[in-house]
CSV table of C-alpha atoms in Angstrom, one decimal:
chain,number,residue,atom,x,y,z
A,1,MET,CA,0.0,0.0,0.0
A,2,LEU,CA,2.7,2.5,1.0
A,3,LEU,CA,4.8,1.7,-2.1
A,4,ASN,CA,1.8,2.3,-4.3
A,5,TRP,CA,1.3,5.7,-2.6
A,6,LEU,CA,4.9,6.6,-3.1
A,7,ARG,CA,4.6,5.9,-6.8
A,8,ILE,CA,1.8,8.5,-7.0
A,9,TYR,CA,3.7,10.9,-4.7
A,10,ARG,CA,6.6,10.7,-7.1
A,11,TYR,CA,4.9,13.1,-9.6
A,12,LEU,CA,3.6,15.6,-7.0
A,13,LEU,CA,6.7,17.8,-7.4
A,14,PRO,CA,5.5,20.9,-5.4
A,15,VAL,CA,4.4,18.6,-2.6
A,16,ARG,CA,7.7,16.8,-2.6
A,17,ALA,CA,9.6,20.0,-2.3
A,18,CYS,CA,7.5,20.9,0.8
A,19,VAL,CA,8.0,17.5,2.3
A,20,ARG,CA,11.8,17.6,1.8
A,21,GLY,CA,11.9,21.0,3.5
A,22,HIS,CA,9.9,19.9,6.4
A,23,TYR,CA,11.6,16.6,7.1
A,24,GLN,CA,15.2,17.6,6.3
A,25,VAL,CA,17.8,16.6,8.8
A,26,ASP,CA,21.1,18.3,8.5
A,27,GLU,CA,23.9,16.7,10.4
A,28,PRO,CA,26.7,16.0,7.9
A,29,PHE,CA,28.8,12.9,8.6
A,30,SER,CA,31.7,11.6,6.6
A,31,TYR,CA,33.5,8.3,6.4
A,32,GLY,CA,36.2,7.8,3.8
A,33,SER,CA,34.8,8.9,0.4
A,34,LEU,CA,31.2,8.7,1.7
A,35,ARG,CA,29.5,12.0,2.6
A,36,PHE,CA,26.2,11.5,4.4
A,37,LYS,CA,23.6,14.2,4.9
A,38,ASN,CA,22.9,12.7,8.4
A,39,ARG,CA,23.4,9.5,10.3
A,40,ILE,CA,20.0,7.9,9.7
A,41,GLY,CA,19.5,5.3,7.1
A,42,LEU,CA,16.7,3.0,5.8
A,43,SER,CA,17.5,-0.7,5.9
A,44,ALA,CA,17.4,-3.1,3.0
A,45,GLY,CA,14.1,-5.0,2.6
A,46,PHE,CA,11.8,-2.0,2.4
A,47,ASP,CA,12.5,-1.1,-1.2
A,48,LYS,CA,13.5,-4.4,-2.6
A,49,ASN,CA,13.4,-3.5,-6.2
A,50,ALA,CA,14.8,0.0,-6.0
A,51,GLU,CA,11.5,1.6,-7.1
A,52,THR,CA,10.8,4.3,-4.5
A,53,PHE,CA,14.1,5.1,-2.7
A,54,ASP,CA,14.2,8.6,-4.2
A,55,GLU,CA,10.8,9.4,-2.7
A,56,LEU,CA,11.7,7.8,0.6
A,57,ALA,CA,14.7,10.1,0.8
A,58,ASP,CA,12.4,13.1,1.0
A,59,PHE,CA,11.5,12.1,4.6
A,60,GLY,CA,14.9,12.9,6.0
A,61,PHE,CA,17.1,9.8,5.4
A,62,GLY,CA,20.8,10.5,4.9
A,63,PHE,CA,21.3,7.1,3.2
A,64,LEU,CA,19.1,4.3,1.9
A,65,GLU,CA,19.7,0.7,1.1
A,66,VAL,CA,17.8,-1.2,-1.5
A,67,GLY,CA,17.5,-4.9,-2.2
A,68,THR,CA,18.2,-7.6,-1.5
A,69,VAL,CA,19.1,-7.9,-5.2
A,70,THR,CA,20.1,-11.2,-6.9
A,71,PRO,CA,21.3,-11.9,-10.4
A,72,ASP,CA,17.9,-13.2,-11.6
A,73,TYR,CA,14.3,-12.6,-10.7
A,74,GLN,CA,13.2,-14.4,-7.6
A,75,PRO,CA,9.5,-15.0,-6.6
A,76,GLY,CA,10.5,-15.5,-2.9
A,77,ASN,CA,8.5,-17.5,-0.4
A,78,PRO,CA,4.8,-18.0,-0.7
A,79,SER,CA,2.6,-15.2,0.8
A,80,SER,CA,2.0,-14.3,3.5
A,81,ARG,CA,5.6,-13.6,4.4
A,82,ILE,CA,5.7,-10.5,6.6
A,83,PHE,CA,3.6,-10.4,9.9
A,84,ARG,CA,3.1,-7.5,12.2
A,85,LEU,CA,3.2,-8.1,16.0
A,86,VAL,CA,1.7,-4.8,17.0
A,87,GLU,CA,1.8,-5.4,20.8
A,88,ASP,CA,5.5,-6.2,20.6
A,89,GLU,CA,6.3,-3.6,18.0
A,90,SER,CA,8.0,-6.3,15.9
A,91,LEU,CA,7.8,-8.0,12.6
A,92,ILE,CA,8.3,-11.6,11.6
A,93,SER,CA,9.5,-12.1,8.0
A,94,ARG,CA,10.5,-14.9,5.7
A,95,THR,CA,10.6,-13.2,2.3
A,96,GLY,CA,13.1,-15.5,0.6
A,97,PHE,CA,14.9,-12.7,-1.4
A,98,ASN,CA,11.9,-11.9,-3.6
A,99,ASN,CA,13.2,-9.3,-6.1
A,100,CYS,CA,13.1,-8.3,-9.8
A,101,GLY,CA,16.7,-9.2,-10.5
A,102,VAL,CA,19.8,-7.1,-11.1
A,103,ASP,CA,19.0,-5.8,-14.6
A,104,VAL,CA,15.6,-4.4,-13.6
A,105,ALA,CA,17.0,-3.0,-10.4
A,106,LEU,CA,19.7,-1.2,-12.3
A,107,ALA,CA,17.2,0.3,-14.7
A,108,HIS,CA,15.1,1.5,-11.7
A,109,ILE,CA,18.2,3.1,-10.1
A,110,ARG,CA,19.3,4.9,-13.3
A,111,ARG,CA,15.7,6.1,-13.9
A,112,HIS,CA,14.7,7.2,-10.4
A,113,ARG,CA,17.9,8.6,-8.7
A,114,LYS,CA,17.4,12.3,-8.7
A,115,HIS,CA,18.5,13.9,-5.4
A,116,SER,CA,21.4,14.0,-3.0
A,117,TYR,CA,21.9,11.0,-0.6
A,118,ILE,CA,24.0,7.9,-0.2
A,119,LEU,CA,22.5,4.9,-1.9
A,120,GLY,CA,23.5,1.3,-1.0
A,121,VAL,CA,22.4,-2.1,-2.2
A,122,ASN,CA,22.2,-5.4,-0.4
A,123,ILE,CA,23.2,-8.2,-2.8
A,124,ASN,CA,23.1,-12.0,-2.8
A,125,LYS,CA,23.4,-15.0,-5.0
A,126,ASN,CA,20.5,-16.8,-6.7
A,127,PRO,CA,19.0,-19.3,-4.1
A,128,LEU,CA,19.9,-22.4,-6.1
A,129,SER,CA,23.5,-21.5,-6.9
A,130,VAL,CA,26.3,-23.6,-5.3
A,131,GLY,CA,30.1,-23.9,-5.5
A,132,GLU,CA,31.8,-21.6,-8.0
A,133,GLN,CA,28.5,-20.3,-9.2
A,134,ILE,CA,28.1,-18.4,-5.9
A,135,ILE,CA,31.2,-16.4,-6.7
A,136,LYS,CA,30.0,-15.7,-10.2
A,137,ASP,CA,26.6,-14.6,-9.0
A,138,PHE,CA,28.1,-12.0,-6.6
A,139,GLU,CA,30.6,-10.8,-9.3
A,140,LEU,CA,27.8,-10.4,-11.8
A,141,VAL,CA,25.7,-8.2,-9.5
A,142,PHE,CA,28.7,-6.2,-8.3
A,143,THR,CA,30.0,-5.5,-11.8
A,144,ARG,CA,26.5,-4.5,-13.0
A,145,LEU,CA,25.8,-2.1,-10.2
A,146,TYR,CA,29.1,-0.6,-9.0
A,147,GLU,CA,28.9,2.5,-11.1
A,148,SER,CA,25.4,3.4,-9.9
A,149,VAL,CA,25.5,2.9,-6.1
A,150,ASP,CA,27.7,4.1,-3.3
A,151,TYR,CA,28.1,0.9,-1.3
A,152,PHE,CA,27.3,-2.8,-1.2
A,153,THR,CA,26.1,-4.9,1.7
A,154,LEU,CA,26.8,-8.6,2.0
A,155,ASN,CA,24.9,-10.7,4.6
A,156,TRP,CA,27.1,-12.8,6.8
A,157,GLY,CA,25.6,-16.3,7.0
A,158,SER,CA,23.8,-16.2,3.7
A,159,ILE,CA,26.6,-18.3,2.1
A,160,ASP,CA,29.3,-20.6,3.5
A,161,LYS,CA,32.4,-19.0,5.1
A,162,GLU,CA,34.8,-20.2,2.3
A,163,SER,CA,32.6,-18.7,-0.4
A,164,PHE,CA,32.2,-15.5,1.5
A,165,ALA,CA,36.0,-15.0,1.7
A,166,LYS,CA,36.3,-15.7,-2.0
A,167,VAL,CA,33.6,-13.1,-2.8
A,168,LEU,CA,35.4,-10.5,-0.7
A,169,GLU,CA,38.7,-11.4,-2.4
A,170,ASN,CA,37.1,-11.0,-5.9
A,171,PHE,CA,35.6,-7.6,-4.9
A,172,THR,CA,39.0,-6.4,-3.7
A,173,THR,CA,40.7,-7.4,-6.9
A,174,PHE,CA,37.9,-5.8,-9.0
A,175,ARG,CA,37.9,-2.5,-7.1
A,176,GLU,CA,41.7,-2.3,-7.7
A,177,ALA,CA,41.3,-3.0,-11.4
A,178,VAL,CA,38.7,-0.3,-12.0
A,179,ASN,CA,40.3,2.1,-9.5
A,180,LYS,CA,36.9,2.8,-7.9
A,181,ARG,CA,36.4,2.9,-4.2
A,182,CYS,CA,32.9,1.6,-4.0
A,183,SER,CA,32.5,0.7,-0.3
A,184,ILE,CA,31.6,-2.7,1.0
A,185,PHE,CA,29.8,-3.4,4.3
A,186,ILE,CA,29.1,-6.7,6.0
A,187,LYS,CA,25.7,-7.2,7.7
A,188,LEU,CA,25.7,-9.4,10.7
A,189,PRO,CA,22.9,-11.5,12.1
A,190,ALA,CA,21.6,-10.8,15.6
A,191,ASP,CA,22.4,-14.3,16.8
A,192,ILE,CA,26.1,-14.2,15.9
A,193,ASP,CA,28.5,-15.3,18.6
A,194,GLU,CA,31.9,-13.9,19.6
A,195,LYS,CA,33.9,-16.6,17.8
A,196,GLU,CA,32.1,-15.8,14.5
A,197,LEU,CA,32.5,-12.1,15.1
A,198,ASP,CA,36.3,-12.5,15.5
A,199,LEU,CA,36.3,-14.4,12.2
A,200,VAL,CA,34.3,-11.7,10.4
A,201,ILE,CA,36.5,-8.9,11.8
A,202,SER,CA,39.7,-10.7,10.6
A,203,LEU,CA,38.2,-11.0,7.1
A,204,ALA,CA,37.2,-7.3,7.1
A,205,TYR,CA,40.8,-6.3,7.9
A,206,LYS,CA,42.2,-8.7,5.3
A,207,TYR,CA,40.0,-7.5,2.4
A,208,SER,CA,39.8,-3.8,3.4
A,209,ILE,CA,36.1,-3.8,4.1
A,210,GLU,CA,34.8,-0.4,5.1
A,211,GLY,CA,32.2,-1.3,7.7
A,212,PHE,CA,29.6,-3.4,9.5
A,213,ILE,CA,25.8,-3.2,9.8
A,214,ALA,CA,24.7,-4.7,13.1
A,215,THR,CA,22.4,-6.4,13.0
A,216,GLY,CA,19.8,-8.2,10.9
A,217,PRO,CA,16.8,-10.2,12.4
A,218,THR,CA,17.0,-12.8,15.2
A,219,MET,CA,15.5,-16.2,15.3
A,220,ASP,CA,15.1,-15.9,19.1
A,221,ARG,CA,11.5,-15.1,20.1
A,222,SER,CA,12.1,-14.8,23.8
A,223,GLU,CA,11.6,-11.0,23.7
A,224,LEU,CA,8.1,-11.3,22.2
A,225,HIS,CA,6.3,-10.9,25.5
A,226,GLN,CA,2.9,-9.7,24.4
A,227,THR,CA,2.2,-12.0,21.4
A,228,LYS,CA,0.5,-15.3,22.3
A,229,THR,CA,2.3,-18.6,21.7
A,230,LYS,CA,-0.5,-19.9,19.5
A,231,GLN,CA,-0.3,-16.9,17.2
A,232,LEU,CA,3.5,-17.4,16.9
A,233,GLU,CA,3.0,-21.0,16.1
A,234,LYS,CA,0.4,-20.1,13.5
A,235,ILE,CA,2.8,-17.7,11.8
A,236,GLY,CA,5.6,-20.3,11.7
A,237,ASN,CA,9.2,-19.7,10.7
A,238,GLY,CA,10.7,-16.3,10.2
A,239,GLY,CA,13.2,-13.8,11.6
A,240,VAL,CA,12.2,-11.2,14.2
A,241,SER,CA,12.9,-7.6,13.7
A,242,GLY,CA,11.9,-4.4,15.6
A,243,ARG,CA,11.5,-4.4,19.4
A,244,GLY,CA,11.7,-8.2,19.6
A,245,ILE,CA,15.4,-8.2,18.9
A,246,GLY,CA,15.9,-6.9,22.4
A,247,LYS,CA,19.5,-5.8,23.1
A,248,LYS,CA,21.2,-8.3,20.7
A,249,SER,CA,22.1,-5.6,18.2
A,250,GLN,CA,23.5,-3.3,20.8
A,251,LYS,CA,25.7,-6.1,22.1
A,252,VAL,CA,27.1,-6.8,18.7
A,253,VAL,CA,27.8,-3.1,18.1
A,254,HIS,CA,29.5,-2.8,21.4
A,255,TYR,CA,31.7,-5.8,20.7
A,256,LEU,CA,32.7,-4.4,17.3
A,257,SER,CA,33.5,-1.0,18.8
A,258,GLU,CA,35.7,-2.6,21.5
A,259,HIS,CA,37.5,-5.0,19.2
A,260,THR,CA,38.2,-3.0,16.0
A,261,ASP,CA,39.9,0.2,17.3
A,262,ARG,CA,37.3,2.3,15.5
A,263,HIS,CA,38.9,1.1,12.2
A,264,PHE,CA,35.5,0.4,10.6
A,265,LEU,CA,32.3,2.3,10.1
A,266,ILE,CA,29.7,0.8,12.4
A,267,ILE,CA,26.0,1.1,11.5
A,268,GLY,CA,23.6,0.1,14.3
A,269,ALA,CA,20.4,-1.6,13.1
A,270,GLY,CA,17.8,-3.8,14.7
A,271,GLY,CA,15.6,-2.9,17.7
A,272,ILE,CA,15.6,0.8,17.0
A,273,MET,CA,12.0,1.9,17.4
A,274,THR,CA,12.4,5.4,19.0
A,275,ALA,CA,14.9,8.3,19.1
A,276,GLU,CA,16.0,7.1,22.5
A,277,ASP,CA,16.8,3.6,21.0
A,278,ALA,CA,18.9,5.3,18.4
A,279,ALA,CA,20.8,7.3,21.0
A,280,ASP,CA,21.4,4.1,23.0
A,281,MET,CA,22.8,2.5,19.9
A,282,ILE,CA,25.2,5.4,19.3
A,283,SER,CA,26.3,5.1,23.0
A,284,GLN,CA,27.3,1.5,22.4
A,285,GLY,CA,29.7,2.6,19.7
A,286,ALA,CA,27.6,2.9,16.5
A,287,ASP,CA,28.6,5.8,14.1
A,288,MET,CA,25.2,5.7,12.4
A,289,VAL,CA,21.8,3.9,12.5
A,290,GLN,CA,19.5,2.2,10.2
A,291,ILE,CA,15.7,1.7,10.7
A,292,TYR,CA,13.0,-0.4,9.2
A,293,SER,CA,10.3,-1.5,11.6
A,294,ALA,CA,10.2,2.0,13.2
A,295,PHE,CA,9.4,3.5,9.9
A,296,ILE,CA,6.5,1.0,9.4
A,297,TYR,CA,5.1,1.5,12.9
A,298,SER,CA,5.7,5.2,13.4
A,299,GLY,CA,5.8,6.7,9.9
A,300,PRO,CA,8.1,9.4,8.5
A,301,SER,CA,8.1,11.5,11.6
A,302,VAL,CA,10.4,9.0,13.4
A,303,VAL,CA,13.3,10.0,11.1
A,304,HIS,CA,13.1,13.6,12.1
A,305,LYS,CA,12.8,12.7,15.8
A,306,ILE,CA,15.8,10.5,15.6
A,307,GLY,CA,17.7,13.2,13.8
A,308,LYS,CA,16.9,15.8,16.5
A,309,LYS,CA,17.9,13.4,19.2
A,310,LEU,CA,21.3,12.5,17.6
A,311,LYS,CA,22.0,16.1,16.9
A,312,HIS,CA,21.8,17.0,20.6
């Protein structure tokens, strides 16, 4: 419903100018070659096909992440695949990387990118790819998109560790060949343990990765205190985002901050529902924040509220 409204809003140019003026959050932040208008971003998963990111930027985001994008079109899991848990301010999702494929996503980005913001893309392989095809899938998406976006995000745990290292090695070689510093971030799952974190950090140092996004959803449902067990059983499998992540994301951010000597950009995500949550994430060591569930539950005003809180 919201995406359909944004497609109509796209053509209301005077209205858009007013909205941008009202929701604008000016708190410039720089990291390497990236120049952010502010420290608030929209997580991947909201604009999977890169159709409405330009319109979403009007509401105050300093950076937006589209996708997940795979080489080919993917139908994803059967509907329904996103469930609201209103009492717990959470979502359960099992989308299965439904997206239009890299060529259509690229066409959308070229057609719709009009204004000033940092644009990233979360990328992955086709679900059925194995072995060397995994490396080729990531290389295809990267080479198709690198001239049109500012950073790429790879999800730790979406492929095996050996393939993940090879993908990072390929990206490093490619960036050197084209002499373009398109940043690469690693998104971590909420349930990652310290041993895995140490491994990811070592890979990030080895392959000159710019930063981390911490974190994605959790499979743990112990923080869903208001939703009845029968309702959760009826929903079935899926990752929990929003308030139901609890403090998991903050703990990962704190660990990264303590064990990387501030060498990497740290973007806190997961469990940020209010301006106070965002401030707490920053206090744990995040440089920036990303939101998703908060935008769904609270609407565009939450971006401005977070911006004001972080500015102070």
